[in-house]
PDB file of C-alpha atoms in Angstrom:
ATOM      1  CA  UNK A 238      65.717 189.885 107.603  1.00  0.00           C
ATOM      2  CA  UNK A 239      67.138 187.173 104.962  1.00  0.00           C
ATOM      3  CA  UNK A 240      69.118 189.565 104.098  1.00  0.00           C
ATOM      4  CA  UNK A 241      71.060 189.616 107.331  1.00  0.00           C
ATOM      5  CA  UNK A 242      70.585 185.907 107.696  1.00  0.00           C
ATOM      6  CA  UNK A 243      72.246 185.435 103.788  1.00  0.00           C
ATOM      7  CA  UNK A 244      74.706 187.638 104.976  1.00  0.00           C
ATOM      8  CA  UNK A 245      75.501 186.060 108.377  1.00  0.00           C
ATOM      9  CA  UNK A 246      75.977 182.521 106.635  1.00  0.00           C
ATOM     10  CA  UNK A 247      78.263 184.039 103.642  1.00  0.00           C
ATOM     11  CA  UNK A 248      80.905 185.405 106.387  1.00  0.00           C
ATOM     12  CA  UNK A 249      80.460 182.271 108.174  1.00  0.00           C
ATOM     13  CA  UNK A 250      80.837 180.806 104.915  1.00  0.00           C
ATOM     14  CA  UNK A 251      84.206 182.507 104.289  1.00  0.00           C
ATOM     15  CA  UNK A 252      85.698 182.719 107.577  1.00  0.00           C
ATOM     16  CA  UNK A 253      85.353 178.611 107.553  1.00  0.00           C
ATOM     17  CA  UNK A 254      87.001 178.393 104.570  1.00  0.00           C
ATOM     18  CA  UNK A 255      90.120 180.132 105.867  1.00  0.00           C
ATOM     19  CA  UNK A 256      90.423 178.639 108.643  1.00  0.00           C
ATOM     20  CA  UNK A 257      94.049 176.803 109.664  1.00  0.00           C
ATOM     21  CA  UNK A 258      92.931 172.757 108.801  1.00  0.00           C
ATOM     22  CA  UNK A 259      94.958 171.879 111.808  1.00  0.00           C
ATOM     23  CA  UNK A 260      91.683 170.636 113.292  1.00  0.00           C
ATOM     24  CA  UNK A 261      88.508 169.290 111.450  1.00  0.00           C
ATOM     25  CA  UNK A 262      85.736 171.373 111.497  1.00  0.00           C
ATOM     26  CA  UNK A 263      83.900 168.361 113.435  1.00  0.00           C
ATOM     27  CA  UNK A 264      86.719 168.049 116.006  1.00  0.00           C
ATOM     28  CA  UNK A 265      86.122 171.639 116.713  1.00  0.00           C
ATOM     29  CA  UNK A 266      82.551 171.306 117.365  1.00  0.00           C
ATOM     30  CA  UNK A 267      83.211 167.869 119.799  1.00  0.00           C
ATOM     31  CA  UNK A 268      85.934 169.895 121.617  1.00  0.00           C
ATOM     32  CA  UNK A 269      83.464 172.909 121.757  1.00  0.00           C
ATOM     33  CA  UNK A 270      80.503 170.850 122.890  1.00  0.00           C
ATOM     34  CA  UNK A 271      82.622 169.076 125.765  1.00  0.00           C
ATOM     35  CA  UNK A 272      84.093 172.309 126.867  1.00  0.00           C
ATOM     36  CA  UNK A 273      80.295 173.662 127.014  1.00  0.00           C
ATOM     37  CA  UNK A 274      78.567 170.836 128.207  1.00  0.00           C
ATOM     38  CA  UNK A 275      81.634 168.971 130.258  1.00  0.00           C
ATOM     39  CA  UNK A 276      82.485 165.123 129.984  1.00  0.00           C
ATOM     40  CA  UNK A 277      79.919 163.070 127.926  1.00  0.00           C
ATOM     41  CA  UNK A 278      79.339 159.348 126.505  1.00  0.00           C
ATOM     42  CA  UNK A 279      80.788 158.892 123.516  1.00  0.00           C
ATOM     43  CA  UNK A 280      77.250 157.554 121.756  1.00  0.00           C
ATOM     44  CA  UNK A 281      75.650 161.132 123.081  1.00  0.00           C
ATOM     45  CA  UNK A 282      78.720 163.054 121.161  1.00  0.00           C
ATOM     46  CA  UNK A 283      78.043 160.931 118.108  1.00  0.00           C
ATOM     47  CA  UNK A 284      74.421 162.430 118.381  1.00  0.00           C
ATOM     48  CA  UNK A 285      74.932 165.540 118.889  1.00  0.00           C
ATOM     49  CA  UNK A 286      77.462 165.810 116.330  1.00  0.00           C
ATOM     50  CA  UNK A 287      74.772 163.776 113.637  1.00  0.00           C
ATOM     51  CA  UNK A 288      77.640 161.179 113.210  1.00  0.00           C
ATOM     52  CA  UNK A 289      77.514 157.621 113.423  1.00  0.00           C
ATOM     53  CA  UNK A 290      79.232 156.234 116.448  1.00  0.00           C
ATOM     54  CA  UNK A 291      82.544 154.295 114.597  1.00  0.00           C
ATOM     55  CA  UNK A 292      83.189 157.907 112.995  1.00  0.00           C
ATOM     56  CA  UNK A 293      82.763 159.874 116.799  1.00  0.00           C
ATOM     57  CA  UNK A 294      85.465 156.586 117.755  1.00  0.00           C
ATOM     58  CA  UNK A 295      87.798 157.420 115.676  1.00  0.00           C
ATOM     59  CA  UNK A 296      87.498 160.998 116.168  1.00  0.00           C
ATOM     60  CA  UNK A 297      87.684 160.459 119.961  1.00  0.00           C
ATOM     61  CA  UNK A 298      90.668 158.576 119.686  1.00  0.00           C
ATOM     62  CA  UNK A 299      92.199 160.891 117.136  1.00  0.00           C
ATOM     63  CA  UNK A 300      91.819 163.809 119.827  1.00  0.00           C
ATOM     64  CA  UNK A 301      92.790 161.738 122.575  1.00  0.00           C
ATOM     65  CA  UNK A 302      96.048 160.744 120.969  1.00  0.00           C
ATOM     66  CA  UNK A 303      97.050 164.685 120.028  1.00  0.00           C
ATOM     67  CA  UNK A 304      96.054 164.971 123.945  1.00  0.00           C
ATOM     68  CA  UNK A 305      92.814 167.185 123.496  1.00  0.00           C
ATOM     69  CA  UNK A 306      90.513 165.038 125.419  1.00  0.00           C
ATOM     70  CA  UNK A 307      90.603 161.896 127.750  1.00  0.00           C
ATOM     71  CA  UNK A 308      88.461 159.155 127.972  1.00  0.00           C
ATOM     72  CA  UNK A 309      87.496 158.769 131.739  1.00  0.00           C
ATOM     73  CA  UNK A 310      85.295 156.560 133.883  1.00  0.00           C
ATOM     74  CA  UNK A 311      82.080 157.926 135.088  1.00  0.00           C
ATOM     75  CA  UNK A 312      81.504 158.528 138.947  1.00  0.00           C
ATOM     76  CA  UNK A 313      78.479 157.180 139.030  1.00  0.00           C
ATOM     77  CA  UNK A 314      79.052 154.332 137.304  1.00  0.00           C
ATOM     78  CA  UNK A 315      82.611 152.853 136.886  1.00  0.00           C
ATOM     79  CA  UNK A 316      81.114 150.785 133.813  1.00  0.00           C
ATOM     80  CA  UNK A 317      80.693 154.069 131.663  1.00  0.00           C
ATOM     81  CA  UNK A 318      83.465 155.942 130.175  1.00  0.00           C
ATOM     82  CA  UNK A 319      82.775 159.588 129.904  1.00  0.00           C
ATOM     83  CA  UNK A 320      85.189 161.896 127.016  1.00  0.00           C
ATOM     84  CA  UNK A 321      86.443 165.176 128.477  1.00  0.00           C
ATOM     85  CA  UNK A 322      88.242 167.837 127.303  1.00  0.00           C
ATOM     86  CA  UNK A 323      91.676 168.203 128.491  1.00  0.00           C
ATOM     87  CA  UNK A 324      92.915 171.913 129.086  1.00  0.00           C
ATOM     88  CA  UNK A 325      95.256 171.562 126.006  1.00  0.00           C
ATOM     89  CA  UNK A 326      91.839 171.052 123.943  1.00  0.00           C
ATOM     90  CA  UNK A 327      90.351 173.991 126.108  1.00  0.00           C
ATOM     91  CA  UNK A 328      93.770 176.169 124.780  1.00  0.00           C
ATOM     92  CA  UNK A 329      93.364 174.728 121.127  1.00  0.00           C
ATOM     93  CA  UNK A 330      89.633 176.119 121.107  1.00  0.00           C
ATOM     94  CA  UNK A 331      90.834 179.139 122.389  1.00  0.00           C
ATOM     95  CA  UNK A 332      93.558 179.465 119.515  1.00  0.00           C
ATOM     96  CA  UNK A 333      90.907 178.381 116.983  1.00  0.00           C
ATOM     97  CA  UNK A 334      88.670 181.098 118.475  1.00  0.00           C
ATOM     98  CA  UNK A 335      91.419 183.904 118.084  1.00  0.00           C
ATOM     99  CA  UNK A 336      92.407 182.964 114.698  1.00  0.00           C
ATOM    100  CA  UNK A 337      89.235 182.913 113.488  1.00  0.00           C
ATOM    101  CA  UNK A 338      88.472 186.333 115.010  1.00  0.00           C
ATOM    102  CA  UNK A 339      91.834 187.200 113.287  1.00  0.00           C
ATOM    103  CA  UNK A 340      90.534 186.470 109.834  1.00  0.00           C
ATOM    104  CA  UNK A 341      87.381 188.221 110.549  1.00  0.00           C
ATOM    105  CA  UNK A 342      88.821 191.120 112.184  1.00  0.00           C
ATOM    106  CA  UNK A 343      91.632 191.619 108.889  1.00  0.00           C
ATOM    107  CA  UNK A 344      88.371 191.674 106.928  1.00  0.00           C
ATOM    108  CA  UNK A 345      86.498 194.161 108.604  1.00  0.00           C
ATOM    109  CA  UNK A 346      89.738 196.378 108.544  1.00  0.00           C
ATOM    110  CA  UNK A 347      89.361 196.726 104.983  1.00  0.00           C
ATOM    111  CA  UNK A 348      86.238 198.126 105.821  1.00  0.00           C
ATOM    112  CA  UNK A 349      85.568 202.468 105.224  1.00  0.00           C
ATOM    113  CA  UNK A 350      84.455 203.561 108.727  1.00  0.00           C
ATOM    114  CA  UNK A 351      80.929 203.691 108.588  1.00  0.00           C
ATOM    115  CA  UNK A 352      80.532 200.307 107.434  1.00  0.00           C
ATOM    116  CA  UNK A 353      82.644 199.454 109.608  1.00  0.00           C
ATOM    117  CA  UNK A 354      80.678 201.797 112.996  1.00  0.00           C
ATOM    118  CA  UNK A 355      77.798 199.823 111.776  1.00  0.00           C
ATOM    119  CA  UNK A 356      79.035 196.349 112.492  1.00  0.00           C
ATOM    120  CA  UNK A 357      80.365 197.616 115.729  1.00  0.00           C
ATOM    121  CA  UNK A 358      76.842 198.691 116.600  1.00  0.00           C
ATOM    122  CA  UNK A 359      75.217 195.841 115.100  1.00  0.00           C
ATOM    123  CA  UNK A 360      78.352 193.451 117.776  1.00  0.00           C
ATOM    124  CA  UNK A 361      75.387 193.305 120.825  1.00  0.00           C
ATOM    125  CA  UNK A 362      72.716 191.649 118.896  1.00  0.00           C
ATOM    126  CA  UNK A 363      75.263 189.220 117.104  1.00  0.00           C
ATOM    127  CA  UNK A 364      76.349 188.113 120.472  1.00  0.00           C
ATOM    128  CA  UNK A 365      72.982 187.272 121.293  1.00  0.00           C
ATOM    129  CA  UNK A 366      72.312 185.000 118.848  1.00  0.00           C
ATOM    130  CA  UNK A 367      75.190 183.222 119.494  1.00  0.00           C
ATOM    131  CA  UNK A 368      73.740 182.639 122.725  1.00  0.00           C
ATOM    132  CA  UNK A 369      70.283 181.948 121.365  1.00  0.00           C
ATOM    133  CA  UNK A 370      72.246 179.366 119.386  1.00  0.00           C
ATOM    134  CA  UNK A 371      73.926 177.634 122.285  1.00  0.00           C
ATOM    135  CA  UNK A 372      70.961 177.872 124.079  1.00  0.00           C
ATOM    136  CA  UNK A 373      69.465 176.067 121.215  1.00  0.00           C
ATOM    137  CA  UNK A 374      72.194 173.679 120.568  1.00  0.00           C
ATOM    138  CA  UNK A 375      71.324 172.683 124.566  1.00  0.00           C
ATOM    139  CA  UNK A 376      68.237 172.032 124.364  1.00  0.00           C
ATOM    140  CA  UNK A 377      68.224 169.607 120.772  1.00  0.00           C
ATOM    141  CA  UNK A 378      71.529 168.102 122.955  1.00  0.00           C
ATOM    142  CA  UNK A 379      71.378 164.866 125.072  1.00  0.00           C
ATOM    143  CA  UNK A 380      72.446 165.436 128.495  1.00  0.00           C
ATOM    144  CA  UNK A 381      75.151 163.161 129.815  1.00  0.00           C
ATOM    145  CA  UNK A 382      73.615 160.538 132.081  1.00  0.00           C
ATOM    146  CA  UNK A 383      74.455 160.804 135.350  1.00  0.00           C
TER     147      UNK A 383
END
């Protein structure tokens, strides 16, 4: 099995590295995580993103300025302000989702057929442990407070 697991990481590996660099790779994960998890503190992004909270600031206000998310006040407390993910950040994800199936998807065209069959069969069980991850990426993730 470290076989598939060396060879999971190399095409993760490679489809990162041609990526467009219109967003950072962390920015992606923040918008991600919002757009999973919905509007959070900033100090619980900066820990689930394992960076210090003046970096997440920046950051935050980086992606609020392009419009991506919006800082908002909580409900429950009006002394909190939550981040959120605006649904232009929602439609950027959803771009950088699609071009990085793109890349992925011009790479396994170069594929011969059964190799190719095989990674079609092999599509299921990849999908689930992108959902093991996320379901692991919840649980290691502070909550926001409510």
């Amino acid at each position: 099995m470290s076989t598939v697991g060396e060879a999971l990481f190399g095409l993760a590996a490679v489809a990162i590295r041609r990526r467009p660099r219109a967003v950072s790779l962390t920015a992606a994960s923040v918008l991600s995580t919002l757009e999973r998890t919905g509007p959070r503190r900033l100090t619980d992004l900066a820990v689930s993103e394992e960076v210090t909270q003046p970096s997440m600031t920046s950051l935050v206000t980086q992606l609020a300025g392009q419009g991506l998310v919006e800082r908002r006040r909580d409900p429950a407390d009006a002394r909190v302000v939550l981040v959120a993910v605006t649904e232009a950040g929602s439609r950027r994800l959803r771009e950088l989702r699609a071009e990085g199936a793109a890349t992925l998807t011009d790479l396994i065209g170069k594929l011969d057929e059964q190799d190719a069959a095989a990674l079609r069969d092999a599509a299921p069980a990849i999908l689930r442990l992108i959902e093991l991850a996320g379901e692991d990426q919840d649980s290691r993730t502070p909550l926001p407070k409510r």
